[in-house]
Amino acid sequence: MNKTHSILALIISFVFVGSAEAHAFLDHAEPKVGSTIHDPPSQVTVWMTENLEGAFSSLQVFDAKGVEVD
């Protein structure tokens, strides 16, 4: 393999490794994470750092006592 092919293979491997290791994290939410609200919101909206794959993603909402409320 010549030098050009070696460099190309290295670049391609970084592209695929980077996408395989990418994870979505919570960017922000409404109501804000950790906020205290007195009445239940009609909806909870979250913004993620990456797009999610619906088949492999889930979201659970808990109240201050740790009880799931979604």
Backbone as ProteinMPNN parsed JSONL, in Angstrom:
{"seq_chain_A": "MNKTHSILALIISFVFVGSAEAHAFLDHAEPKVGSTIHDPPSQVTVWMTENLEGAFSSLQVFDAKGVEVD", "coords_chain_A": {"N_chain_A": [[0.858, -1.174, 0.0], [0.626, 2.16, -0.87], [1.804, 5.441, 0.255], [-0.267, 7.372, -0.011], [-2.596, 5.767, -0.031], [-2.393, 4.704, 2.54], [-2.677, 6.987, 4.158], [-5.272, 7.77, 3.404], [-6.74, 5.525, 4.282], [-6.317, 5.764, 7.031], [-7.617, 8.211, 7.588], [-10.275, 7.536, 6.888], [-10.755, 5.552, 8.808], [-10.777, 7.091, 11.165], [-13.072, 8.629, 10.724], [-15.146, 6.698, 10.757], [-14.774, 5.55, 13.304], [-15.224, 7.767, 14.911], [-17.965, 8.272, 14.419], [-19.073, 5.93, 15.382], [-18.55, 6.069, 18.062], [-20.021, 8.192, 18.915], [-22.318, 9.771, 21.065], [-25.515, 10.739, 22.153], [-26.333, 13.435, 24.222], [-28.156, 15.078, 26.818], [-28.923, 18.343, 26.048], [-30.446, 20.649, 26.784], [-33.518, 21.325, 28.577], [-37.085, 21.834, 28.82], [-39.57, 22.019, 31.136], [-36.729, 23.378, 32.935], [-33.919, 21.315, 33.75], [-33.743, 20.073, 37.001], [-35.317, 22.066, 38.007], [-37.967, 23.44, 40.051], [-41.363, 22.965, 39.951], [-44.773, 23.905, 40.427], [-47.179, 23.007, 39.417], [-48.118, 20.252, 37.347], [-46.458, 20.059, 34.207], [-47.815, 20.55, 30.905], [-46.389, 19.422, 28.914], [-43.12, 18.024, 28.384], [-40.146, 19.102, 27.053], [-37.22, 18.154, 25.378], [-33.878, 18.822, 24.338], [-31.351, 17.427, 22.456], [-27.818, 16.64, 22.084], [-27.169, 15.275, 19.806], [-28.763, 13.666, 16.986], [-31.373, 11.316, 17.626], [-31.925, 7.786, 17.47], [-34.903, 6.387, 17.089], [-35.64, 3.669, 17.532], [-33.782, 2.798, 19.341], [-33.88, 4.396, 21.557], [-35.092, 5.938, 24.555], [-37.139, 7.714, 26.917], [-37.582, 8.741, 30.189], [-39.548, 10.215, 32.732], [-39.311, 11.543, 35.944], [-40.671, 12.313, 39.171], [-39.943, 14.482, 42.028], [-39.754, 12.657, 44.077], [-38.815, 10.426, 42.918], [-40.584, 8.873, 41.541], [-41.865, 7.487, 38.608], [-43.364, 9.465, 36.15], [-44.184, 9.69, 33.532]], "CA_chain_A": [[0.0, 0.0, 0.0], [1.473, 3.352, -0.922], [1.587, 6.44, 1.298], [-1.586, 7.979, -0.205], [-3.604, 4.814, 0.433], [-2.268, 4.604, 3.996], [-3.276, 8.191, 4.739], [-6.71, 7.683, 3.157], [-7.272, 4.502, 5.187], [-6.283, 6.332, 8.373], [-8.689, 9.208, 7.666], [-11.555, 6.816, 6.886], [-10.934, 4.874, 10.094], [-11.171, 8.09, 12.147], [-14.457, 9.011, 10.456], [-16.042, 5.652, 11.233], [-14.63, 5.42, 14.751], [-15.89, 8.917, 15.508], [-19.415, 8.119, 14.368], [-19.456, 4.786, 16.201], [-18.42, 6.43, 19.46], [-20.856, 9.354, 19.207], [-23.45, 9.544, 21.953], [-26.342, 11.923, 22.354], [-26.494, 13.84, 25.607], [-29.135, 16.133, 27.018], [-28.389, 19.699, 25.919], [-31.265, 21.398, 27.729], [-34.904, 20.856, 28.638], [-38.108, 22.769, 29.294], [-38.959, 22.822, 32.176], [-35.29, 23.187, 33.106], [-33.481, 20.207, 34.593], [-33.518, 20.467, 38.388], [-36.216, 23.137, 38.428], [-39.127, 23.069, 40.854], [-42.607, 23.523, 39.416], [-45.866, 23.622, 41.354], [-48.217, 22.28, 38.691], [-47.521, 19.404, 36.308], [-46.448, 20.694, 32.886], [-48.589, 19.831, 29.882], [-45.411, 18.667, 28.135], [-41.698, 18.19, 28.682], [-39.403, 19.133, 25.799], [-35.778, 17.999, 25.573], [-33.005, 19.028, 23.195], [-30.192, 16.555, 22.588], [-26.63, 17.082, 21.355], [-27.115, 14.504, 18.561], [-30.04, 13.065, 16.616], [-31.621, 10.028, 18.262], [-32.531, 6.706, 16.697], [-36.082, 6.029, 17.859], [-35.674, 2.253, 17.899], [-32.808, 2.529, 20.399], [-33.925, 5.509, 22.499], [-36.264, 6.055, 25.412], [-37.087, 8.838, 27.838], [-38.418, 8.56, 31.362], [-39.668, 11.429, 33.534], [-39.536, 11.202, 37.345], [-40.929, 13.446, 40.055], [-38.909, 14.701, 43.04], [-39.671, 11.47, 44.937], [-38.281, 9.322, 42.134], [-41.684, 8.116, 40.947], [-41.986, 7.75, 37.177], [-44.615, 10.183, 35.892], [-44.464, 9.845, 32.111]], "C_chain_A": [[0.902, 1.234, 0.0], [1.051, 4.371, 0.138], [0.204, 7.077, 1.195], [-2.686, 7.058, 0.297], [-3.569, 4.68, 1.951], [-2.926, 5.794, 4.68], [-4.786, 8.162, 4.571], [-7.355, 6.672, 4.098], [-7.322, 5.021, 6.619], [-7.409, 7.348, 8.568], [-10.052, 8.527, 7.727], [-11.789, 6.135, 8.226], [-11.328, 5.866, 11.181], [-12.62, 8.522, 11.958], [-15.408, 7.97, 11.019], [-15.94, 5.442, 12.732], [-15.345, 6.566, 15.438], [-17.394, 8.773, 15.508], [-19.881, 6.959, 15.228], [-19.412, 5.131, 17.682], [-19.311, 7.61, 19.851], [-22.034, 8.949, 20.082], [-24.215, 10.849, 22.083], [-26.471, 12.185, 23.847], [-27.546, 14.935, 25.667], [-28.44, 17.485, 26.933], [-29.121, 20.623, 26.886], [-32.703, 20.903, 27.639], [-35.805, 21.987, 29.111], [-39.25, 21.958, 29.873], [-37.487, 22.448, 32.385], [-34.996, 22.019, 34.043], [-33.198, 20.741, 35.993], [-34.441, 21.563, 38.882], [-37.355, 22.571, 39.269], [-40.343, 23.756, 40.258], [-43.746, 23.084, 40.325], [-47.0, 22.846, 40.705], [-47.553, 21.426, 37.623], [-47.544, 20.113, 34.956], [-47.28, 19.885, 31.902], [-47.667, 19.024, 28.981], [-44.015, 18.938, 28.67], [-40.978, 18.114, 27.345], [-37.921, 19.028, 26.113], [-35.055, 18.239, 24.256], [-31.745, 18.214, 23.446], [-29.028, 17.092, 21.757], [-26.478, 16.384, 20.013], [-28.529, 14.043, 18.226], [-30.16, 11.7, 17.274], [-32.208, 9.047, 17.271], [-33.679, 6.17, 17.545], [-36.122, 4.59, 18.335], [-34.754, 1.943, 19.077], [-32.826, 3.586, 21.495], [-35.191, 5.453, 23.332], [-36.057, 7.245, 26.344], [-38.04, 8.546, 28.975], [-38.4, 9.857, 32.154], [-40.051, 11.016, 34.947], [-39.841, 12.466, 38.138], [-39.826, 13.528, 41.109], [-38.732, 13.503, 43.966], [-39.118, 10.264, 44.198], [-39.336, 8.435, 41.511], [-41.797, 8.491, 39.473], [-43.352, 8.361, 36.886], [-44.938, 10.335, 34.412], [-45.538, 8.893, 31.765]], "O_chain_A": [[1.837, 1.324, 0.795], [0.054, 4.175, 0.833], [-0.439, 7.301, 2.22], [-3.609, 7.507, 0.976], [-4.619, 4.556, 2.582], [-3.646, 5.631, 5.665], [-5.513, 8.496, 5.506], [-8.418, 6.944, 4.655], [-8.277, 4.742, 7.344], [-8.078, 7.342, 9.602], [-10.895, 8.908, 8.54], [-12.912, 6.141, 8.73], [-12.138, 5.528, 12.044], [-13.324, 8.756, 12.94], [-16.379, 8.321, 11.69], [-16.956, 5.174, 13.374], [-16.009, 6.356, 16.453], [-18.045, 9.115, 16.495], [-20.992, 7.003, 15.758], [-20.154, 4.552, 18.475], [-19.343, 7.985, 21.023], [-22.663, 7.914, 19.862], [-23.625, 11.929, 22.118], [-26.691, 11.265, 24.635], [-27.792, 15.631, 24.682], [-27.482, 17.743, 27.661], [-28.497, 21.297, 27.705], [-33.055, 20.152, 26.73], [-35.353, 22.959, 29.717], [-39.878, 21.227, 29.107], [-37.063, 21.341, 32.053], [-35.73, 21.77, 35.0], [-32.498, 21.742, 36.153], [-34.367, 21.955, 40.047], [-37.663, 21.381, 39.204], [-40.357, 24.975, 40.081], [-43.688, 22.011, 40.925], [-47.708, 22.103, 41.385], [-46.537, 21.825, 37.053], [-48.558, 20.711, 34.597], [-47.429, 18.673, 32.056], [-48.098, 18.057, 28.353], [-43.767, 19.951, 29.324], [-41.176, 17.165, 26.586], [-37.416, 19.718, 26.998], [-35.564, 17.899, 23.188], [-31.143, 18.3, 24.517], [-29.223, 17.893, 20.843], [-25.727, 16.858, 19.16], [-29.399, 14.032, 19.097], [-29.16, 11.006, 17.459], [-32.909, 9.439, 16.338], [-33.453, 5.57, 18.596], [-36.595, 4.32, 19.439], [-34.933, 0.924, 19.744], [-31.886, 3.668, 22.285], [-36.232, 4.98, 22.875], [-34.936, 7.717, 26.53], [-39.181, 8.146, 28.748], [-37.369, 10.524, 32.242], [-40.988, 10.243, 35.143], [-39.34, 13.547, 37.827], [-38.884, 12.735, 41.088], [-37.676, 13.347, 44.579], [-38.968, 9.192, 44.784], [-39.022, 7.358, 41.004], [-41.822, 9.672, 39.128], [-44.376, 7.838, 37.323], [-45.881, 11.046, 34.066], [-45.958, 8.83, 30.61]]}, "name": "protein", "num_of_chains": 1, "seq": "MNKTHSILALIISFVFVGSAEAHAFLDHAEPKVGSTIHDPPSQVTVWMTENLEGAFSSLQVFDAKGVEVD"}
